[in-house]
């Protein structure tokens, strides 16, 4: 098992080097292009951000699969795991969109995206919170 874990770690180290390399090159390119064509520079940054996100899809899938296996082995209701994964997804997507919006100079809209993400997270967490409260109440002796 240690061999496979070390290979995975090496693969992740190479991936982060690739991501950072693409990001740095894109940043320098955007800085150069921004003086002449600011709209094109912004589109370049958005494209690179989306590309980096798509590059990570395999890792995201592996994490989700691992969490599902752990939940099944721990006999946890899969609905709760799915809800938590959706909450995490909302947080990442809202953060990503807010950062892109801030890069476009629209801080007010970015803050609204963050607020919407927080409200959606709270709405999705209510069923889990209610089950948690019910479980705690059952544990308290009368």
mmCIF file with all atom_site columns, C-alpha atoms in Angstrom:
data_model
loop_
_atom_site.group_PDB
_atom_site.id
_atom_site.type_symbol
_atom_site.label_atom_id
_atom_site.label_alt_id
_atom_site.label_comp_id
_atom_site.label_asym_id
_atom_site.label_entity_id
_atom_site.label_seq_id
_atom_site.pdbx_PDB_ins_code
_atom_site.Cartn_x
_atom_site.Cartn_y
_atom_site.Cartn_z
_atom_site.occupancy
_atom_site.B_iso_or_equiv
_atom_site.pdbx_formal_charge
_atom_site.auth_seq_id
_atom_site.auth_comp_id
_atom_site.auth_asym_id
_atom_site.auth_atom_id
_atom_site.pdbx_PDB_model_num
ATOM 1   C CA . UNK A 1 1   ? 0.000   0.000  0.000   1.00 0.00 ? 1   UNK A CA 1
ATOM 2   C CA . UNK A 1 2   ? 2.831   2.427  0.706   1.00 0.00 ? 2   UNK A CA 1
ATOM 3   C CA . UNK A 1 3   ? 4.059   2.176  -2.852  1.00 0.00 ? 3   UNK A CA 1
ATOM 4   C CA . UNK A 1 4   ? 0.654   3.142  -4.239  1.00 0.00 ? 4   UNK A CA 1
ATOM 5   C CA . UNK A 1 5   ? 0.310   6.027  -1.765  1.00 0.00 ? 5   UNK A CA 1
ATOM 6   C CA . UNK A 1 6   ? 3.764   7.349  -2.661  1.00 0.00 ? 6   UNK A CA 1
ATOM 7   C CA . UNK A 1 7   ? 2.904   7.143  -6.365  1.00 0.00 ? 7   UNK A CA 1
ATOM 8   C CA . UNK A 1 8   ? -0.307  9.034  -5.723  1.00 0.00 ? 8   UNK A CA 1
ATOM 9   C CA . UNK A 1 9   ? 1.613   11.710 -3.800  1.00 0.00 ? 9   UNK A CA 1
ATOM 10  C CA . UNK A 1 10  ? 4.132   12.010 -6.638  1.00 0.00 ? 10  UNK A CA 1
ATOM 11  C CA . UNK A 1 11  ? 1.285   12.331 -9.146  1.00 0.00 ? 11  UNK A CA 1
ATOM 12  C CA . UNK A 1 12  ? -0.332  15.069 -7.086  1.00 0.00 ? 12  UNK A CA 1
ATOM 13  C CA . UNK A 1 13  ? 2.974   16.911 -6.769  1.00 0.00 ? 13  UNK A CA 1
ATOM 14  C CA . UNK A 1 14  ? 3.385   16.826 -10.547 1.00 0.00 ? 14  UNK A CA 1
ATOM 15  C CA . UNK A 1 15  ? -0.200  18.005 -11.037 1.00 0.00 ? 15  UNK A CA 1
ATOM 16  C CA . UNK A 1 16  ? 0.251   21.013 -8.769  1.00 0.00 ? 16  UNK A CA 1
ATOM 17  C CA . UNK A 1 17  ? 3.457   21.924 -10.589 1.00 0.00 ? 17  UNK A CA 1
ATOM 18  C CA . UNK A 1 18  ? 1.568   21.778 -13.892 1.00 0.00 ? 18  UNK A CA 1
ATOM 19  C CA . UNK A 1 19  ? -1.312  23.838 -12.509 1.00 0.00 ? 19  UNK A CA 1
ATOM 20  C CA . UNK A 1 20  ? 1.010   26.467 -11.030 1.00 0.00 ? 20  UNK A CA 1
ATOM 21  C CA . UNK A 1 21  ? 3.006   26.592 -14.271 1.00 0.00 ? 21  UNK A CA 1
ATOM 22  C CA . UNK A 1 22  ? -0.092  27.170 -16.391 1.00 0.00 ? 22  UNK A CA 1
ATOM 23  C CA . UNK A 1 23  ? -1.397  29.728 -13.896 1.00 0.00 ? 23  UNK A CA 1
ATOM 24  C CA . UNK A 1 24  ? 1.851   31.702 -13.778 1.00 0.00 ? 24  UNK A CA 1
ATOM 25  C CA . UNK A 1 25  ? 2.257   31.729 -17.554 1.00 0.00 ? 25  UNK A CA 1
ATOM 26  C CA . UNK A 1 26  ? -1.363  32.816 -17.927 1.00 0.00 ? 26  UNK A CA 1
ATOM 27  C CA . UNK A 1 27  ? -0.905  35.539 -15.335 1.00 0.00 ? 27  UNK A CA 1
ATOM 28  C CA . UNK A 1 28  ? 2.119   36.974 -17.125 1.00 0.00 ? 28  UNK A CA 1
ATOM 29  C CA . UNK A 1 29  ? 0.328   36.729 -20.468 1.00 0.00 ? 29  UNK A CA 1
ATOM 30  C CA . UNK A 1 30  ? -2.743  38.453 -19.043 1.00 0.00 ? 30  UNK A CA 1
ATOM 31  C CA . UNK A 1 31  ? -0.614  41.253 -17.614 1.00 0.00 ? 31  UNK A CA 1
ATOM 32  C CA . UNK A 1 32  ? 1.007   41.822 -21.000 1.00 0.00 ? 32  UNK A CA 1
ATOM 33  C CA . UNK A 1 33  ? -2.282  41.642 -22.935 1.00 0.00 ? 33  UNK A CA 1
ATOM 34  C CA . UNK A 1 34  ? -4.209  43.722 -20.376 1.00 0.00 ? 34  UNK A CA 1
ATOM 35  C CA . UNK A 1 35  ? -2.580  46.950 -21.509 1.00 0.00 ? 35  UNK A CA 1
ATOM 36  C CA . UNK A 1 36  ? -3.807  46.569 -25.085 1.00 0.00 ? 36  UNK A CA 1
ATOM 37  C CA . UNK A 1 37  ? -6.928  44.408 -24.753 1.00 0.00 ? 37  UNK A CA 1
ATOM 38  C CA . UNK A 1 38  ? -8.317  44.256 -21.190 1.00 0.00 ? 38  UNK A CA 1
ATOM 39  C CA . UNK A 1 39  ? -11.375 42.249 -22.278 1.00 0.00 ? 39  UNK A CA 1
ATOM 40  C CA . UNK A 1 40  ? -9.186  39.597 -23.863 1.00 0.00 ? 40  UNK A CA 1
ATOM 41  C CA . UNK A 1 41  ? -7.026  39.405 -20.733 1.00 0.00 ? 41  UNK A CA 1
ATOM 42  C CA . UNK A 1 42  ? -10.115 38.839 -18.596 1.00 0.00 ? 42  UNK A CA 1
ATOM 43  C CA . UNK A 1 43  ? -11.364 36.102 -20.920 1.00 0.00 ? 43  UNK A CA 1
ATOM 44  C CA . UNK A 1 44  ? -7.952  34.464 -20.768 1.00 0.00 ? 44  UNK A CA 1
ATOM 45  C CA . UNK A 1 45  ? -8.069  34.417 -16.964 1.00 0.00 ? 45  UNK A CA 1
ATOM 46  C CA . UNK A 1 46  ? -11.606 32.972 -16.929 1.00 0.00 ? 46  UNK A CA 1
ATOM 47  C CA . UNK A 1 47  ? -10.628 30.325 -19.479 1.00 0.00 ? 47  UNK A CA 1
ATOM 48  C CA . UNK A 1 48  ? -7.555  29.308 -17.481 1.00 0.00 ? 48  UNK A CA 1
ATOM 49  C CA . UNK A 1 49  ? -9.591  29.171 -14.256 1.00 0.00 ? 49  UNK A CA 1
ATOM 50  C CA . UNK A 1 50  ? -12.147 26.878 -15.876 1.00 0.00 ? 50  UNK A CA 1
ATOM 51  C CA . UNK A 1 51  ? -9.378  24.760 -17.409 1.00 0.00 ? 51  UNK A CA 1
ATOM 52  C CA . UNK A 1 52  ? -7.729  24.300 -14.023 1.00 0.00 ? 52  UNK A CA 1
ATOM 53  C CA . UNK A 1 53  ? -11.090 23.305 -12.556 1.00 0.00 ? 53  UNK A CA 1
ATOM 54  C CA . UNK A 1 54  ? -11.643 20.756 -15.337 1.00 0.00 ? 54  UNK A CA 1
ATOM 55  C CA . UNK A 1 55  ? -8.104  19.457 -14.829 1.00 0.00 ? 55  UNK A CA 1
ATOM 56  C CA . UNK A 1 56  ? -9.092  18.605 -11.247 1.00 0.00 ? 56  UNK A CA 1
ATOM 57  C CA . UNK A 1 57  ? -12.274 16.700 -12.127 1.00 0.00 ? 57  UNK A CA 1
ATOM 58  C CA . UNK A 1 58  ? -10.544 13.314 -11.833 1.00 0.00 ? 58  UNK A CA 1
ATOM 59  C CA . UNK A 1 59  ? -9.305  14.173 -8.335  1.00 0.00 ? 59  UNK A CA 1
ATOM 60  C CA . UNK A 1 60  ? -12.763 15.390 -7.320  1.00 0.00 ? 60  UNK A CA 1
ATOM 61  C CA . UNK A 1 61  ? -14.307 12.146 -8.580  1.00 0.00 ? 61  UNK A CA 1
ATOM 62  C CA . UNK A 1 62  ? -11.737 10.084 -6.656  1.00 0.00 ? 62  UNK A CA 1
ATOM 63  C CA . UNK A 1 63  ? -12.467 11.989 -3.442  1.00 0.00 ? 63  UNK A CA 1
ATOM 64  C CA . UNK A 1 64  ? -16.228 11.571 -3.846  1.00 0.00 ? 64  UNK A CA 1
ATOM 65  C CA . UNK A 1 65  ? -15.837 7.855  -4.559  1.00 0.00 ? 65  UNK A CA 1
ATOM 66  C CA . UNK A 1 66  ? -13.573 7.405  -1.521  1.00 0.00 ? 66  UNK A CA 1
ATOM 67  C CA . UNK A 1 67  ? -16.061 9.198  0.746   1.00 0.00 ? 67  UNK A CA 1
ATOM 68  C CA . UNK A 1 68  ? -18.920 7.048  -0.560  1.00 0.00 ? 68  UNK A CA 1
ATOM 69  C CA . UNK A 1 69  ? -16.932 3.862  0.147   1.00 0.00 ? 69  UNK A CA 1
ATOM 70  C CA . UNK A 1 70  ? -16.105 5.069  3.660   1.00 0.00 ? 70  UNK A CA 1
ATOM 71  C CA . UNK A 1 71  ? -19.779 5.926  4.264   1.00 0.00 ? 71  UNK A CA 1
ATOM 72  C CA . UNK A 1 72  ? -20.939 2.501  3.094   1.00 0.00 ? 72  UNK A CA 1
ATOM 73  C CA . UNK A 1 73  ? -18.337 0.754  5.271   1.00 0.00 ? 73  UNK A CA 1
ATOM 74  C CA . UNK A 1 74  ? -19.327 2.901  8.262   1.00 0.00 ? 74  UNK A CA 1
ATOM 75  C CA . UNK A 1 75  ? -23.020 2.182  7.542   1.00 0.00 ? 75  UNK A CA 1
ATOM 76  C CA . UNK A 1 76  ? -23.801 5.885  7.285   1.00 0.00 ? 76  UNK A CA 1
ATOM 77  C CA . UNK A 1 77  ? -26.934 6.821  5.375   1.00 0.00 ? 77  UNK A CA 1
ATOM 78  C CA . UNK A 1 78  ? -25.739 7.789  1.898   1.00 0.00 ? 78  UNK A CA 1
ATOM 79  C CA . UNK A 1 79  ? -28.249 10.653 1.772   1.00 0.00 ? 79  UNK A CA 1
ATOM 80  C CA . UNK A 1 80  ? -26.265 12.490 4.454   1.00 0.00 ? 80  UNK A CA 1
ATOM 81  C CA . UNK A 1 81  ? -22.993 11.987 2.602   1.00 0.00 ? 81  UNK A CA 1
ATOM 82  C CA . UNK A 1 82  ? -24.554 13.225 -0.637  1.00 0.00 ? 82  UNK A CA 1
ATOM 83  C CA . UNK A 1 83  ? -25.939 16.285 1.139   1.00 0.00 ? 83  UNK A CA 1
ATOM 84  C CA . UNK A 1 84  ? -22.555 17.111 2.648   1.00 0.00 ? 84  UNK A CA 1
ATOM 85  C CA . UNK A 1 85  ? -20.883 16.696 -0.749  1.00 0.00 ? 85  UNK A CA 1
ATOM 86  C CA . UNK A 1 86  ? -23.480 19.015 -2.308  1.00 0.00 ? 86  UNK A CA 1
ATOM 87  C CA . UNK A 1 87  ? -22.807 21.575 0.429   1.00 0.00 ? 87  UNK A CA 1
ATOM 88  C CA . UNK A 1 88  ? -19.075 21.399 -0.261  1.00 0.00 ? 88  UNK A CA 1
ATOM 89  C CA . UNK A 1 89  ? -19.767 21.728 -3.988  1.00 0.00 ? 89  UNK A CA 1
ATOM 90  C CA . UNK A 1 90  ? -21.909 24.815 -3.438  1.00 0.00 ? 90  UNK A CA 1
ATOM 91  C CA . UNK A 1 91  ? -19.150 26.379 -1.339  1.00 0.00 ? 91  UNK A CA 1
ATOM 92  C CA . UNK A 1 92  ? -16.484 25.774 -3.992  1.00 0.00 ? 92  UNK A CA 1
ATOM 93  C CA . UNK A 1 93  ? -18.650 26.901 -6.903  1.00 0.00 ? 93  UNK A CA 1
ATOM 94  C CA . UNK A 1 94  ? -19.768 30.052 -5.085  1.00 0.00 ? 94  UNK A CA 1
ATOM 95  C CA . UNK A 1 95  ? -16.160 30.872 -4.168  1.00 0.00 ? 95  UNK A CA 1
ATOM 96  C CA . UNK A 1 96  ? -14.983 30.271 -7.739  1.00 0.00 ? 96  UNK A CA 1
ATOM 97  C CA . UNK A 1 97  ? -17.743 32.463 -9.211  1.00 0.00 ? 97  UNK A CA 1
ATOM 98  C CA . UNK A 1 98  ? -17.164 35.194 -6.623  1.00 0.00 ? 98  UNK A CA 1
ATOM 99  C CA . UNK A 1 99  ? -13.447 35.297 -7.394  1.00 0.00 ? 99  UNK A CA 1
ATOM 100 C CA . UNK A 1 100 ? -14.072 35.560 -11.128 1.00 0.00 ? 100 UNK A CA 1
ATOM 101 C CA . UNK A 1 101 ? -16.600 38.322 -10.495 1.00 0.00 ? 101 UNK A CA 1
ATOM 102 C CA . UNK A 1 102 ? -14.104 40.171 -8.283  1.00 0.00 ? 102 UNK A CA 1
ATOM 103 C CA . UNK A 1 103 ? -11.483 39.818 -11.027 1.00 0.00 ? 103 UNK A CA 1
ATOM 104 C CA . UNK A 1 104 ? -13.943 41.547 -13.351 1.00 0.00 ? 104 UNK A CA 1
ATOM 105 C CA . UNK A 1 105 ? -14.144 44.416 -10.879 1.00 0.00 ? 105 UNK A CA 1
ATOM 106 C CA . UNK A 1 106 ? -17.654 43.623 -9.675  1.00 0.00 ? 106 UNK A CA 1
ATOM 107 C CA . UNK A 1 107 ? -17.162 43.280 -5.928  1.00 0.00 ? 107 UNK A CA 1
ATOM 108 C CA . UNK A 1 108 ? -20.830 43.991 -5.140  1.00 0.00 ? 108 UNK A CA 1
ATOM 109 C CA . UNK A 1 109 ? -22.019 41.123 -7.315  1.00 0.00 ? 109 UNK A CA 1
ATOM 110 C CA . UNK A 1 110 ? -19.306 38.875 -5.854  1.00 0.00 ? 110 UNK A CA 1
ATOM 111 C CA . UNK A 1 111 ? -20.563 39.525 -2.336  1.00 0.00 ? 111 UNK A CA 1
ATOM 112 C CA . UNK A 1 112 ? -24.105 38.635 -3.465  1.00 0.00 ? 112 UNK A CA 1
ATOM 113 C CA . UNK A 1 113 ? -22.824 35.353 -4.903  1.00 0.00 ? 113 UNK A CA 1
ATOM 114 C CA . UNK A 1 114 ? -21.128 34.585 -1.577  1.00 0.00 ? 114 UNK A CA 1
ATOM 115 C CA . UNK A 1 115 ? -24.338 35.425 0.309   1.00 0.00 ? 115 UNK A CA 1
ATOM 116 C CA . UNK A 1 116 ? -26.390 33.200 -2.005  1.00 0.00 ? 116 UNK A CA 1
ATOM 117 C CA . UNK A 1 117 ? -23.926 30.343 -1.482  1.00 0.00 ? 117 UNK A CA 1
ATOM 118 C CA . UNK A 1 118 ? -24.151 30.700 2.302   1.00 0.00 ? 118 UNK A CA 1
ATOM 119 C CA . UNK A 1 119 ? -27.953 30.725 2.253   1.00 0.00 ? 119 UNK A CA 1
ATOM 120 C CA . UNK A 1 120 ? -28.087 27.651 -0.003  1.00 0.00 ? 120 UNK A CA 1
ATOM 121 C CA . UNK A 1 121 ? -25.619 25.864 2.269   1.00 0.00 ? 121 UNK A CA 1
ATOM 122 C CA . UNK A 1 122 ? -27.759 26.665 5.304   1.00 0.00 ? 122 UNK A CA 1
ATOM 123 C CA . UNK A 1 123 ? -30.907 25.468 3.518   1.00 0.00 ? 123 UNK A CA 1
ATOM 124 C CA . UNK A 1 124 ? -29.247 22.178 2.579   1.00 0.00 ? 124 UNK A CA 1
ATOM 125 C CA . UNK A 1 125 ? -27.854 21.682 6.083   1.00 0.00 ? 125 UNK A CA 1
ATOM 126 C CA . UNK A 1 126 ? -31.199 21.982 7.873   1.00 0.00 ? 126 UNK A CA 1
ATOM 127 C CA . UNK A 1 127 ? -32.186 18.287 7.455   1.00 0.00 ? 127 UNK A CA 1
ATOM 128 C CA . UNK A 1 128 ? -28.806 17.162 8.799   1.00 0.00 ? 128 UNK A CA 1
ATOM 129 C CA . UNK A 1 129 ? -29.021 19.613 11.698  1.00 0.00 ? 129 UNK A CA 1
ATOM 130 C CA . UNK A 1 130 ? -32.523 18.418 12.591  1.00 0.00 ? 130 UNK A CA 1
ATOM 131 C CA . UNK A 1 131 ? -31.402 14.760 12.638  1.00 0.00 ? 131 UNK A CA 1
ATOM 132 C CA . UNK A 1 132 ? -28.414 15.734 14.767  1.00 0.00 ? 132 UNK A CA 1
ATOM 133 C CA . UNK A 1 133 ? -30.607 17.610 17.250  1.00 0.00 ? 133 UNK A CA 1
ATOM 134 C CA . UNK A 1 134 ? -33.083 14.710 17.407  1.00 0.00 ? 134 UNK A CA 1
ATOM 135 C CA . UNK A 1 135 ? -30.223 12.286 18.097  1.00 0.00 ? 135 UNK A CA 1
ATOM 136 C CA . UNK A 1 136 ? -28.864 14.475 20.893  1.00 0.00 ? 136 UNK A CA 1
ATOM 137 C CA . UNK A 1 137 ? -32.307 14.802 22.438  1.00 0.00 ? 137 UNK A CA 1
ATOM 138 C CA . UNK A 1 138 ? -32.714 10.994 22.403  1.00 0.00 ? 138 UNK A CA 1
ATOM 139 C CA . UNK A 1 139 ? -29.364 10.612 24.188  1.00 0.00 ? 139 UNK A CA 1
ATOM 140 C CA . UNK A 1 140 ? -30.386 12.946 27.030  1.00 0.00 ? 140 UNK A CA 1
ATOM 141 C CA . UNK A 1 141 ? -31.952 10.986 29.896  1.00 0.00 ? 141 UNK A CA 1
ATOM 142 C CA . UNK A 1 142 ? -35.423 12.044 31.031  1.00 0.00 ? 142 UNK A CA 1
#
